[in-house]
Coordinates of C-alpha atoms in Angstrom, one line a residue:
Chain A
X197 CA 120.7 87.9 103.4
X198 CA 118.1 87.4 106.0
X199 CA 115.2 85.4 104.5
X200 CA 112.9 86.5 107.3
X201 CA 112.6 89.9 105.5
X202 CA 110.7 88.3 102.6
X203 CA 107.2 88.6 104.1
X204 CA 107.9 92.3 104.5
X205 CA 107.5 92.7 100.8
X206 CA 103.8 91.8 101.3
X207 CA 103.3 93.2 104.7
X208 CA 104.8 96.7 104.3
X209 CA 102.5 97.8 101.4
X210 CA 99.5 96.6 103.5
X211 CA 100.7 98.6 106.5
X212 CA 101.3 101.6 104.3
X213 CA 97.7 101.2 103.0
X214 CA 96.4 101.3 106.5
X215 CA 98.6 104.4 107.2
X216 CA 97.1 106.3 104.3
X217 CA 93.6 105.5 105.4
X218 CA 94.3 106.7 109.0
X219 CA 96.4 109.8 108.3
X220 CA 94.4 111.2 105.3
X221 CA 97.2 113.6 104.4
X222 CA 97.7 114.1 100.6
X223 CA 101.5 114.4 101.0
X224 CA 101.9 111.2 103.0
X225 CA 99.5 109.5 100.5
X226 CA 101.7 110.5 97.6
X227 CA 105.0 109.6 99.3
X228 CA 103.8 106.1 100.2
X229 CA 102.0 105.5 96.9
X230 CA 105.3 106.2 95.0
X231 CA 107.8 105.2 97.7
X232 CA 106.5 101.7 98.5
X233 CA 106.5 100.5 94.9
X234 CA 110.0 102.2 94.5
X235 CA 111.3 100.3 97.6
X236 CA 109.7 97.1 96.3
X237 CA 111.5 97.6 92.9
X238 CA 114.8 98.1 94.7
X239 CA 114.2 95.0 96.8
X240 CA 113.4 93.1 93.6
X241 CA 116.7 94.2 92.0
X242 CA 118.7 93.3 95.1
X243 CA 117.0 89.9 95.2
X244 CA 117.9 89.3 91.5
X245 CA 121.5 90.2 92.3
X246 CA 121.5 88.0 95.4
X247 CA 120.1 85.0 93.5
X248 CA 123.3 84.9 91.4
X249 CA 125.0 83.5 94.4
X250 CA 122.1 81.8 96.2
X251 CA 119.4 80.6 93.8
X252 CA 116.6 80.2 96.2
X253 CA 115.8 82.0 99.5
X254 CA 112.9 80.8 101.7
X255 CA 111.4 81.7 105.0
X256 CA 108.7 79.8 106.9
X257 CA 106.5 82.3 108.6
X258 CA 106.5 81.9 112.4
X259 CA 109.3 79.3 112.1
X260 CA 106.8 76.3 112.2
X261 CA 107.9 72.9 111.0
X262 CA 108.6 72.9 107.2
X263 CA 105.6 71.5 105.5
X264 CA 103.2 72.9 108.0
X265 CA 104.4 76.5 107.9
X266 CA 103.5 79.0 105.3
X267 CA 106.7 79.6 103.3
X268 CA 107.7 82.7 101.5
X269 CA 110.1 81.8 98.7
X270 CA 112.1 84.0 96.4
X271 CA 114.0 82.7 93.3
X272 CA 115.2 84.6 90.2
X273 CA 111.8 84.2 88.5
X274 CA 109.9 85.7 91.5
X275 CA 112.6 88.5 91.9
X276 CA 112.4 89.5 88.2
X277 CA 108.6 89.6 88.4
X278 CA 108.7 91.7 91.6
X279 CA 111.1 94.1 90.0
X280 CA 109.0 94.5 86.8
X281 CA 105.6 94.7 88.4
X282 CA 106.7 97.1 91.2
X283 CA 108.4 99.4 88.7
X284 CA 105.3 99.5 86.4
X285 CA 103.1 100.1 89.5
X286 CA 105.4 103.0 90.5
X287 CA 105.1 104.6 87.1
X288 CA 101.4 103.9 87.0
X289 CA 101.0 105.6 90.4
X290 CA 103.0 108.5 89.1
X291 CA 100.5 108.9 86.3
X292 CA 97.6 108.7 88.8
X293 CA 99.1 111.6 90.7
X294 CA 99.4 113.6 87.5
X295 CA 95.7 113.0 86.5
X296 CA 94.6 113.9 90.1
X297 CA 93.0 110.6 90.7
X298 CA 95.2 110.0 93.7
X299 CA 93.0 112.6 95.5
X300 CA 90.1 110.2 95.4
X301 CA 89.5 108.9 98.9
X302 CA 91.1 105.5 99.4
X303 CA 92.8 105.3 96.0
X304 CA 96.3 105.4 97.4
X305 CA 95.4 102.7 100.0
X306 CA 93.8 100.5 97.3
X307 CA 96.9 100.8 95.1
X308 CA 99.2 99.9 98.0
X309 CA 97.0 96.9 98.9
X310 CA 97.3 95.8 95.2
X311 CA 101.1 96.0 95.5
X312 CA 101.0 93.9 98.7
X313 CA 98.7 91.3 97.2
X314 CA 100.9 91.0 94.0
X315 CA 104.2 90.7 96.0
X316 CA 102.6 88.1 98.3
X317 CA 101.3 86.1 95.3
X318 CA 104.7 86.2 93.7
X319 CA 106.6 85.1 96.8
X320 CA 104.3 82.6 98.4
X321 CA 105.3 78.9 98.5
X322 CA 101.9 77.6 99.4
X323 CA 99.0 76.9 97.1
X324 CA 96.3 78.1 99.5
X325 CA 98.2 81.2 100.4
X326 CA 98.5 81.9 96.6
X327 CA 94.6 81.9 96.5
X328 CA 94.5 84.3 99.5
X329 CA 97.0 86.7 98.0
X330 CA 95.3 86.6 94.6
X331 CA 92.1 87.6 96.5
X332 CA 94.1 90.4 98.4
X333 CA 95.1 91.6 94.9
X334 CA 91.6 91.4 93.5
X335 CA 89.6 93.0 96.3
X336 CA 91.2 96.5 95.9
X337 CA 90.9 96.0 92.1
X338 CA 87.1 95.7 92.4
X339 CA 87.1 99.0 94.3
X340 CA 89.6 100.7 91.9
X341 CA 87.3 99.7 89.0
X342 CA 84.3 101.2 90.8
X343 CA 85.9 104.6 91.7
X344 CA 87.7 105.5 88.5
X345 CA 86.6 105.6 84.9
X346 CA 83.2 106.5 83.4
X347 CA 79.7 105.3 84.2
X348 CA 80.3 102.3 82.0
X349 CA 82.5 100.9 84.9
X350 CA 79.5 100.0 87.0
X351 CA 78.1 97.7 84.4
X352 CA 81.4 96.0 83.6
X353 CA 82.4 96.1 87.3
X354 CA 79.7 93.4 87.8
X355 CA 81.2 91.3 85.1
X356 CA 84.7 91.7 86.4
X357 CA 83.7 90.8 90.0
X358 CA 81.4 87.9 89.1
X359 CA 84.0 86.3 86.7
X360 CA 86.8 86.7 89.2
X361 CA 84.9 85.4 92.1
X362 CA 83.6 82.5 90.1
X363 CA 87.2 81.8 89.0
X364 CA 88.4 82.1 92.6
X365 CA 85.8 79.6 93.7
X366 CA 87.1 77.2 91.1
X367 CA 90.6 77.8 92.2
X368 CA 89.6 77.1 95.8
X369 CA 87.9 73.9 94.8
X370 CA 91.1 72.9 93.0
X371 CA 93.2 73.7 96.1
X372 CA 90.8 71.6 98.2
X373 CA 91.1 68.7 95.8
X374 CA 94.9 69.0 95.8
X375 CA 94.9 68.9 99.6
X376 CA 92.4 66.0 99.6
X377 CA 94.6 63.9 97.2
X378 CA 98.2 64.8 98.3
X379 CA 97.6 65.9 101.9
X380 CA 99.6 69.1 101.6
X381 CA 99.5 72.4 99.7
X382 CA 103.1 73.4 100.3
X383 CA 104.4 73.7 96.8
X384 CA 107.8 72.3 97.7
X385 CA 106.0 69.0 98.6
X386 CA 104.0 69.0 95.4
X387 CA 107.0 68.4 93.2
X388 CA 106.1 66.0 90.5
X389 CA 102.7 64.9 92.0
X390 CA 101.0 65.3 88.6
X391 CA 103.4 62.8 87.1
X392 CA 103.0 60.3 89.9
X393 CA 99.2 60.3 90.5
X394 CA 96.5 60.9 87.9
X395 CA 94.1 62.1 90.7
X396 CA 96.6 64.7 91.7
X397 CA 97.1 65.6 88.1
X398 CA 93.3 66.2 87.8
X399 CA 93.3 68.3 91.0
X400 CA 96.2 70.4 89.7
X401 CA 94.4 70.6 86.4
X402 CA 91.4 72.4 88.1
X403 CA 93.9 74.9 89.7
X404 CA 95.5 75.5 86.3
X405 CA 92.1 75.9 84.7
X406 CA 91.1 78.6 87.2
X407 CA 94.4 80.4 86.7
X408 CA 93.9 80.3 82.9
X409 CA 90.7 82.1 83.2
X410 CA 92.4 84.8 85.4
X411 CA 95.2 85.0 82.8
X412 CA 92.6 85.7 80.0
X413 CA 93.4 82.6 77.8
X414 CA 91.1 82.1 74.8
X415 CA 88.2 81.0 74.9
X416 CA 87.9 82.4 78.5
X417 CA 89.3 85.8 77.6
X418 CA 86.0 87.7 77.0
X419 CA 85.9 89.4 80.4
X420 CA 89.3 91.1 79.8
X421 CA 88.6 93.3 76.8
X422 CA 85.1 94.0 78.1
X423 CA 86.1 95.3 81.5
X424 CA 89.6 96.8 81.4
X425 CA 88.9 99.7 78.9
X426 CA 86.0 100.8 81.1
X427 CA 88.3 101.9 83.9
X428 CA 90.7 104.9 83.7
X429 CA 93.9 104.6 81.8
X430 CA 96.2 104.7 84.9
X431 CA 94.2 102.0 86.6
X432 CA 94.1 99.9 83.4
X433 CA 97.9 100.2 83.2
X434 CA 98.2 98.8 86.7
X435 CA 95.7 96.0 86.0
X436 CA 97.4 95.1 82.7
X437 CA 100.8 94.8 84.4
X438 CA 99.6 92.9 87.5
X439 CA 96.5 90.8 87.2
X440 CA 96.9 88.6 84.2
X441 CA 100.7 88.5 84.7
X442 CA 100.4 87.2 88.3
X443 CA 98.0 84.5 87.0
X444 CA 100.5 83.6 84.3
X445 CA 103.3 83.6 86.9
X446 CA 101.3 81.2 89.0
X447 CA 100.6 79.0 85.9
X448 CA 104.3 78.8 85.2
X449 CA 105.1 78.0 88.9
X450 CA 102.4 75.5 89.6
X451 CA 102.8 73.7 86.3
X452 CA 106.6 73.5 86.5
X453 CA 106.5 72.2 90.1
X454 CA 103.8 69.6 89.7
X455 CA 105.3 68.3 86.5
X456 CA 108.9 68.3 87.8
X457 CA 110.6 68.9 84.4
X458 CA 108.6 66.4 82.4
X459 CA 105.9 67.9 80.1
X460 CA 102.4 66.8 80.8
X461 CA 100.5 64.4 78.5
X462 CA 98.0 67.1 78.0
X463 CA 100.5 69.5 76.4
X464 CA 98.8 69.3 72.9
X465 CA 95.7 70.9 74.5
X466 CA 97.7 73.7 76.0
X467 CA 99.5 74.1 72.6
X468 CA 96.2 74.5 70.7
X469 CA 94.8 77.0 73.3
X470 CA 98.0 79.0 73.2
X471 CA 98.2 79.2 69.4
X472 CA 94.5 80.2 69.2
X473 CA 95.1 82.8 71.9
X474 CA 98.0 84.3 70.0
X475 CA 96.0 84.5 66.7
X476 CA 92.6 85.5 68.1
X477 CA 94.0 88.4 70.2
X478 CA 95.9 89.8 67.2
X479 CA 93.0 89.5 64.7
X480 CA 90.4 90.8 67.2
X481 CA 92.3 94.0 67.7
X482 CA 90.7 95.1 64.4
X483 CA 87.2 95.0 65.8
X484 CA 87.7 97.5 68.5
X485 CA 86.8 101.2 68.2
X486 CA 88.7 102.6 71.2
X487 CA 92.5 102.9 71.7
X488 CA 92.5 100.9 74.9
X489 CA 90.1 98.3 73.4
X490 CA 92.6 97.6 70.7
X491 CA 95.4 97.4 73.4
X492 CA 93.2 95.0 75.5
X493 CA 93.0 92.5 72.7
X494 CA 96.8 92.9 72.2
X495 CA 97.1 91.9 75.8
X496 CA 95.1 88.7 75.1
X497 CA 97.6 88.0 72.2
X498 CA 100.5 88.7 74.6
X499 CA 99.1 86.2 77.1
X500 CA 99.3 83.6 74.4
X501 CA 102.9 84.5 73.5
X502 CA 104.0 84.2 77.2
X503 CA 102.3 80.9 77.7
X504 CA 104.0 79.6 74.5
X505 CA 107.0 79.2 76.7
X506 CA 105.1 76.9 79.0
X507 CA 103.7 74.9 76.1
X508 CA 107.2 74.2 74.7
X509 CA 108.6 73.7 78.2
X510 CA 112.4 73.8 77.6
X511 CA 114.8 75.9 79.4
X512 CA 115.2 78.3 76.5
X513 CA 111.4 78.5 76.0
X514 CA 110.7 79.2 79.7
X515 CA 113.4 81.9 79.7
X516 CA 111.9 83.4 76.5
X517 CA 108.5 83.4 78.0
X518 CA 109.7 85.1 81.1
X519 CA 111.5 87.7 79.1
X520 CA 108.4 88.3 76.9
X521 CA 106.4 88.7 80.1
X522 CA 108.7 91.4 81.4
X523 CA 108.7 93.1 78.0
X524 CA 104.9 92.9 77.7
X525 CA 104.3 94.4 81.1
X526 CA 106.5 97.4 80.4
X527 CA 105.4 98.0 76.8
X528 CA 101.7 97.6 77.6
X529 CA 102.1 100.0 80.5
X530 CA 103.8 102.6 78.2
X531 CA 101.1 102.4 75.6
X532 CA 98.3 102.6 78.1
X533 CA 99.7 105.6 79.8
X534 CA 100.3 107.3 76.5
X535 CA 96.7 106.5 75.5
X536 CA 95.8 107.9 78.9
X537 CA 97.6 111.2 78.1
X538 CA 95.5 111.5 74.9
X539 CA 92.3 110.6 76.7
X540 CA 92.9 113.0 79.6
X541 CA 93.7 115.9 77.2
X542 CA 91.2 115.4 74.4
X543 CA 88.4 113.7 76.4
X544 CA 88.0 110.6 74.3
X545 CA 89.8 107.4 73.2
X546 CA 87.4 106.7 70.4
X547 CA 89.1 106.2 67.1
X548 CA 86.2 107.8 65.1
X549 CA 86.5 111.0 67.2
X550 CA 90.3 111.4 67.0
X551 CA 92.4 112.3 64.0
X552 CA 95.5 114.2 62.9
X553 CA 96.9 114.6 66.4
X554 CA 100.4 114.3 64.9
X555 CA 100.5 118.0 64.1
X556 CA 100.0 118.9 67.8
X557 CA 101.5 115.9 69.6
X558 CA 104.6 114.9 67.6
X559 CA 106.2 113.5 70.7
X560 CA 103.2 111.4 71.6
X561 CA 102.9 110.3 68.0
X562 CA 106.5 109.2 67.9
X563 CA 106.3 107.5 71.3
X564 CA 103.1 105.6 70.4
X565 CA 104.7 104.4 67.1
X566 CA 107.7 103.1 69.0
X567 CA 105.4 101.4 71.6
X568 CA 103.4 99.8 68.8
X569 CA 106.7 98.6 67.2
X570 CA 107.5 97.0 70.5
X571 CA 104.2 95.1 70.6
X572 CA 104.7 93.9 67.0
X573 CA 108.3 92.9 67.8
X574 CA 110.4 95.3 65.8
X575 CA 113.6 97.1 66.8
X576 CA 114.6 99.3 68.6
X577 CA 112.5 97.8 71.4
X578 CA 112.4 95.0 73.8
X579 CA 109.7 93.3 71.7
X580 CA 112.3 92.2 69.1
X581 CA 114.2 90.0 71.6
X582 CA 111.0 88.8 73.1
X583 CA 109.8 87.4 69.8
X584 CA 113.3 86.2 68.7
X585 CA 113.5 84.2 71.9
X586 CA 110.1 82.6 71.4
X587 CA 110.9 81.8 67.8
X588 CA 114.2 80.2 68.7
X589 CA 112.5 78.2 71.4
X590 CA 109.8 77.1 68.9
X591 CA 112.3 76.1 66.3
X592 CA 114.1 74.0 68.9
X593 CA 110.9 71.8 69.2
X594 CA 111.4 70.6 65.6
X595 CA 108.9 68.8 63.4
X596 CA 105.6 70.2 62.4
X597 CA 104.9 71.7 65.8
X598 CA 107.8 74.2 65.2
X599 CA 106.1 75.3 62.0
X600 CA 102.8 75.8 63.8
X601 CA 104.3 77.8 66.6
X602 CA 106.5 80.0 64.4
X603 CA 103.7 80.4 61.9
X604 CA 101.4 81.5 64.6
X605 CA 103.9 84.1 65.9
X606 CA 104.6 85.5 62.5
X607 CA 100.9 85.6 61.4
X608 CA 100.0 87.2 64.7
X609 CA 102.8 89.8 64.3
X610 CA 101.6 90.7 60.8
X611 CA 97.9 90.9 61.9
X612 CA 98.9 93.0 64.9
X613 CA 101.0 95.3 62.7
X614 CA 98.1 95.9 60.4
X615 CA 95.7 96.6 63.3
X616 CA 98.1 98.8 65.1
X617 CA 99.1 100.9 62.1
X618 CA 95.4 101.4 61.6
X619 CA 95.1 102.5 65.2
X620 CA 98.0 104.9 64.8
X621 CA 96.7 106.2 61.5
X622 CA 93.2 106.9 63.0
X623 CA 94.6 108.8 66.0
X624 CA 97.6 110.7 64.6
X625 CA 97.2 110.8 60.8
X626 CA 94.7 112.7 58.7
X627 CA 93.1 116.2 58.8
X628 CA 93.9 118.1 62.0
X629 CA 91.6 117.5 65.0
X630 CA 89.0 120.3 65.3
X631 CA 86.9 119.5 68.4
X632 CA 87.4 118.0 71.9
X633 CA 85.4 116.9 74.9
X634 CA 87.2 118.4 78.0
X635 CA 84.6 117.3 80.5
X636 CA 84.3 113.8 79.2
X637 CA 87.5 112.2 80.4
X638 CA 86.0 111.2 83.8
X639 CA 82.2 111.1 83.2
X640 CA 81.9 109.8 79.7
X641 CA 79.7 112.7 78.8
X642 CA 80.3 116.4 78.1
X643 CA 79.8 119.0 75.4
X644 CA 81.8 119.1 72.3
X645 CA 84.0 122.2 72.2
X646 CA 86.2 123.7 69.6
X647 CA 89.8 122.6 70.1
X648 CA 92.1 125.6 71.1
X649 CA 95.2 125.9 68.9
X650 CA 97.5 125.9 71.9
X651 CA 96.2 122.9 73.8
X652 CA 98.8 120.1 74.3
X653 CA 99.0 117.1 76.5
X654 CA 100.7 118.2 79.8
X655 CA 104.3 117.1 80.2
X656 CA 103.3 115.5 83.5
X657 CA 100.9 113.2 81.7
X658 CA 103.4 112.3 78.9
X659 CA 106.3 111.7 81.2
X660 CA 105.2 108.4 82.8
X661 CA 104.6 106.7 79.5
X662 CA 107.9 108.0 78.2
X663 CA 109.8 106.5 81.2
X664 CA 108.2 103.1 80.5
X665 CA 108.9 103.3 76.8
X666 CA 112.5 104.3 77.6
X667 CA 112.7 101.2 79.7
X668 CA 111.6 99.1 76.8
X669 CA 114.3 100.6 74.6
X670 CA 116.8 100.2 77.4
X671 CA 115.9 96.5 77.6
X672 CA 116.6 96.3 73.8
X673 CA 120.0 97.7 74.3
X674 CA 120.8 95.8 77.5
X675 CA 119.4 92.5 76.5
X676 CA 122.8 90.9 76.7
X677 CA 123.0 91.6 80.4
X678 CA 119.4 90.5 81.1
X679 CA 119.5 87.2 79.2
X680 CA 121.6 85.4 81.8
X681 CA 119.0 86.5 84.4
X682 CA 116.0 85.2 82.6
X683 CA 117.9 82.1 81.6
X684 CA 118.6 81.5 85.3
X685 CA 114.9 82.1 86.1
X686 CA 113.8 79.6 83.4
X687 CA 116.4 77.0 84.6
X688 CA 115.1 77.4 88.2
X689 CA 111.7 76.2 87.0
X690 CA 113.2 72.9 85.6
X691 CA 115.7 72.1 88.3
X692 CA 113.7 72.2 91.4
X693 CA 116.2 70.7 93.9
X694 CA 117.4 74.1 95.2
X695 CA 113.8 75.2 95.7
X696 CA 112.8 72.1 97.7
X697 CA 116.0 72.3 99.7
X698 CA 115.5 75.9 100.6
X699 CA 111.9 75.5 101.7
X700 CA 112.0 72.1 103.5
X701 CA 115.6 72.5 104.7
Chain B
X125 CA 78.4 60.4 99.7
X126 CA 76.0 62.8 101.3
X127 CA 78.8 65.5 101.2
X128 CA 79.4 64.9 97.5
X129 CA 75.7 65.1 96.7
X130 CA 75.4 68.3 98.7
X131 CA 78.3 69.8 96.8
X132 CA 76.6 68.8 93.5
X133 CA 73.2 70.3 94.5
X134 CA 74.8 73.5 95.7
X135 CA 77.0 73.9 92.6
X136 CA 74.0 73.2 90.3
X137 CA 71.8 75.7 92.1
X138 CA 74.7 78.2 92.1
X139 CA 75.3 77.9 88.4
X140 CA 71.6 78.2 87.6
X141 CA 71.3 81.4 89.7
X142 CA 74.5 82.8 88.3
X143 CA 73.1 82.6 84.8
X144 CA 70.2 84.8 85.7
X145 CA 70.2 88.4 84.5
X146 CA 69.5 90.0 87.9
X147 CA 72.5 90.9 90.0
X148 CA 70.9 89.9 93.2
X149 CA 70.3 86.4 91.9
X150 CA 73.9 86.2 90.7
X151 CA 75.0 87.2 94.2
X152 CA 73.0 84.3 95.7
X153 CA 74.4 82.0 93.0
X154 CA 77.9 83.0 94.1
X155 CA 76.9 82.3 97.7
X156 CA 75.8 78.8 96.9
X157 CA 78.9 78.1 94.8
X158 CA 81.2 79.2 97.5
X159 CA 79.4 77.0 99.9
X160 CA 80.0 74.1 97.5
X161 CA 83.7 75.0 97.4
X162 CA 83.8 75.1 101.2
X163 CA 82.3 71.6 101.4
X164 CA 84.9 70.4 98.9
X165 CA 87.6 71.8 101.2
X166 CA 86.0 70.1 104.3
X167 CA 85.7 66.8 102.4
X168 CA 89.5 66.9 102.1
X169 CA 89.9 65.8 105.7
X170 CA 87.2 66.7 108.2
X171 CA 84.4 64.2 107.5
X172 CA 86.5 61.1 108.3
X173 CA 87.7 62.2 111.7
X174 CA 85.2 64.2 113.8
X175 CA 86.9 64.9 117.1
X176 CA 87.9 68.5 118.0
X177 CA 91.5 69.3 116.7
X178 CA 92.8 70.5 120.1
X179 CA 96.3 69.7 121.1
X180 CA 96.7 67.6 124.3
X181 CA 93.0 67.0 124.6
X182 CA 92.1 64.8 121.7
X183 CA 93.9 61.7 120.4
X184 CA 95.7 62.6 117.2
X185 CA 94.2 59.5 115.5
X186 CA 90.7 60.7 115.8
X187 CA 91.2 64.5 115.7
X188 CA 89.9 66.3 112.7
X189 CA 92.4 67.8 110.3
X190 CA 92.4 71.5 111.3
X191 CA 93.9 72.8 108.1
X192 CA 90.8 72.5 105.9
X193 CA 88.9 74.2 108.6
X194 CA 91.3 77.1 108.5
X195 CA 91.0 77.1 104.7
X196 CA 87.2 77.3 104.9
X197 CA 87.3 80.1 107.5
X198 CA 89.6 82.2 105.3
X199 CA 87.4 81.5 102.2
X200 CA 84.2 82.4 104.1
X201 CA 85.7 85.8 105.1
X202 CA 86.8 86.6 101.6
X203 CA 83.4 85.5 100.1
X204 CA 81.5 87.6 102.7
X205 CA 83.5 90.7 101.8
X206 CA 83.0 90.3 98.1
X207 CA 79.3 89.5 98.6
X208 CA 78.8 92.8 100.4
X209 CA 80.6 94.6 97.6
X210 CA 78.5 92.9 95.0
X211 CA 75.3 93.8 96.8
X212 CA 76.5 97.4 96.6
X213 CA 76.9 97.0 92.9
X214 CA 73.4 95.6 92.7
X215 CA 72.0 98.7 94.4
X216 CA 73.9 101.1 92.3
X217 CA 72.8 99.5 89.0
X218 CA 69.1 99.6 89.8
X219 CA 66.4 97.7 87.9
X220 CA 68.9 95.7 85.9
X221 CA 66.2 93.5 84.3
X222 CA 65.3 96.3 81.9
X223 CA 68.0 99.0 81.8
X224 CA 71.7 98.4 81.2
X225 CA 73.1 101.4 83.0
X226 CA 72.2 104.9 84.0
X227 CA 71.5 107.2 81.1
X228 CA 74.5 109.5 80.9
X229 CA 74.5 110.2 77.2
X230 CA 77.2 107.6 76.6
X231 CA 76.6 105.4 73.7
X232 CA 75.7 101.9 74.9
X233 CA 76.2 100.2 71.6
X234 CA 79.2 98.1 72.2

């Protein structure tokens, strides 16, 4: 395989974004908005297959001397992430075409820029380039937040921009400190620096701190449930699958490389933060009064689950964390798009305004129930294997820590189950819905009208969520084939020799 | 030493402004903070060697490290773009010292 093709994964979406801006043709917009993520998904799958033979592929842009050049590196972990994020983006984009939001000027271009930024951040082998690609990912997000959703978005848009820019500044300071101490920001040359030099460990710590804010780790999670539900469902599905997950990917990558297989002395701090994140996200789901508000707090809990793999830091734990991340992106996307179908049709996502939809929308009700089972970690969904993997990894730690980890997972599952069955009951159970707010889906206001007997969510709105949920069920069935892949991905984070060799030659 | 103190002053001022309620002040705060970050980047290699980093014209022993300068240039461009965007948000929000958001009939109790 020609490694020089790797930068195309970031460059092609950006070029396509420019094309949509210049051509202004709805058909071309749609083809590119769906086709580029589809091509990226395909490329991700091909990379995953290729990495069975060659674990790491790297290319130095411009063929400069290794160490000076900006490398693009793909290993199994990156390839899995590219596959999952691109696939979710494709389905999210499909939903946007069904709601008509793709007709908003620049929306296709912004979505494509988002894809380019995410692919770049996943593939880059350079700490400063990671910062740049995270910015490339965030800049279109600011605009997406501002052009979709209700009026509420402008208020929370400020919060989102300020928090992310502040975090990026901290990340930049961290990168500067790393460069000042180590003299390079090429990740392949940062192997084990945090073990060798306490100053480097501190500099890397600043980077990890900034990435934790972007990942939405408690106690720095507040921006996430405040800002995400204010945008439209389709955009929130994109954000949920991309932003925090790219930050978590970077946390995995940077931590694993700078520690070189040996856990940090600060691991107890990470463990406490992770356990609190798991529990707080699950319990706080109760306090929300909108469907997507509940799901946003479930995302916070999910961040904790994924980072548990990092806190335990064994091969099994990293593999379980990566598997949970893939599961979480897909399941959360499915639930958000299903919630979006309800909001688009009935004009509100507020729990006190929705009731008894099961009589009309039996398919949505069944889908939502399966999606919630997946979040809790029950069969027949990918969530079961995700939690089984984490529990097995936690048990492997032994001692009282194992009890704490497993206890947190079980307690959070029970709390989530109670909150989510409350959510399902409020929306689908009870007396039949009598009224709806047809004009309200976009503006947040609109008159209350009597609900026509025949009104149903359009098939086009339901299909994207169904596809993602079907993927979650398929992962449950096909887990046996996927486990070797995530195990390879986790192993690649501990045995760094192939990575270094591929980048530095 | 002067560089470190400048970073400290800029960061302190930036944090103070960022904690103000008005969006415009927050934008200025972000501006100061990003300047602080840029100085941190420059401190990583430019202050010790001052000569222009031009190949074949400057002795490599005295030439400044060009990489932090490239970093800072990139960071400035990004900050500028976001600052313009945030100023747009400040204009759209209007009078944010008293009102939370335009009155659209949406409930604000959240």
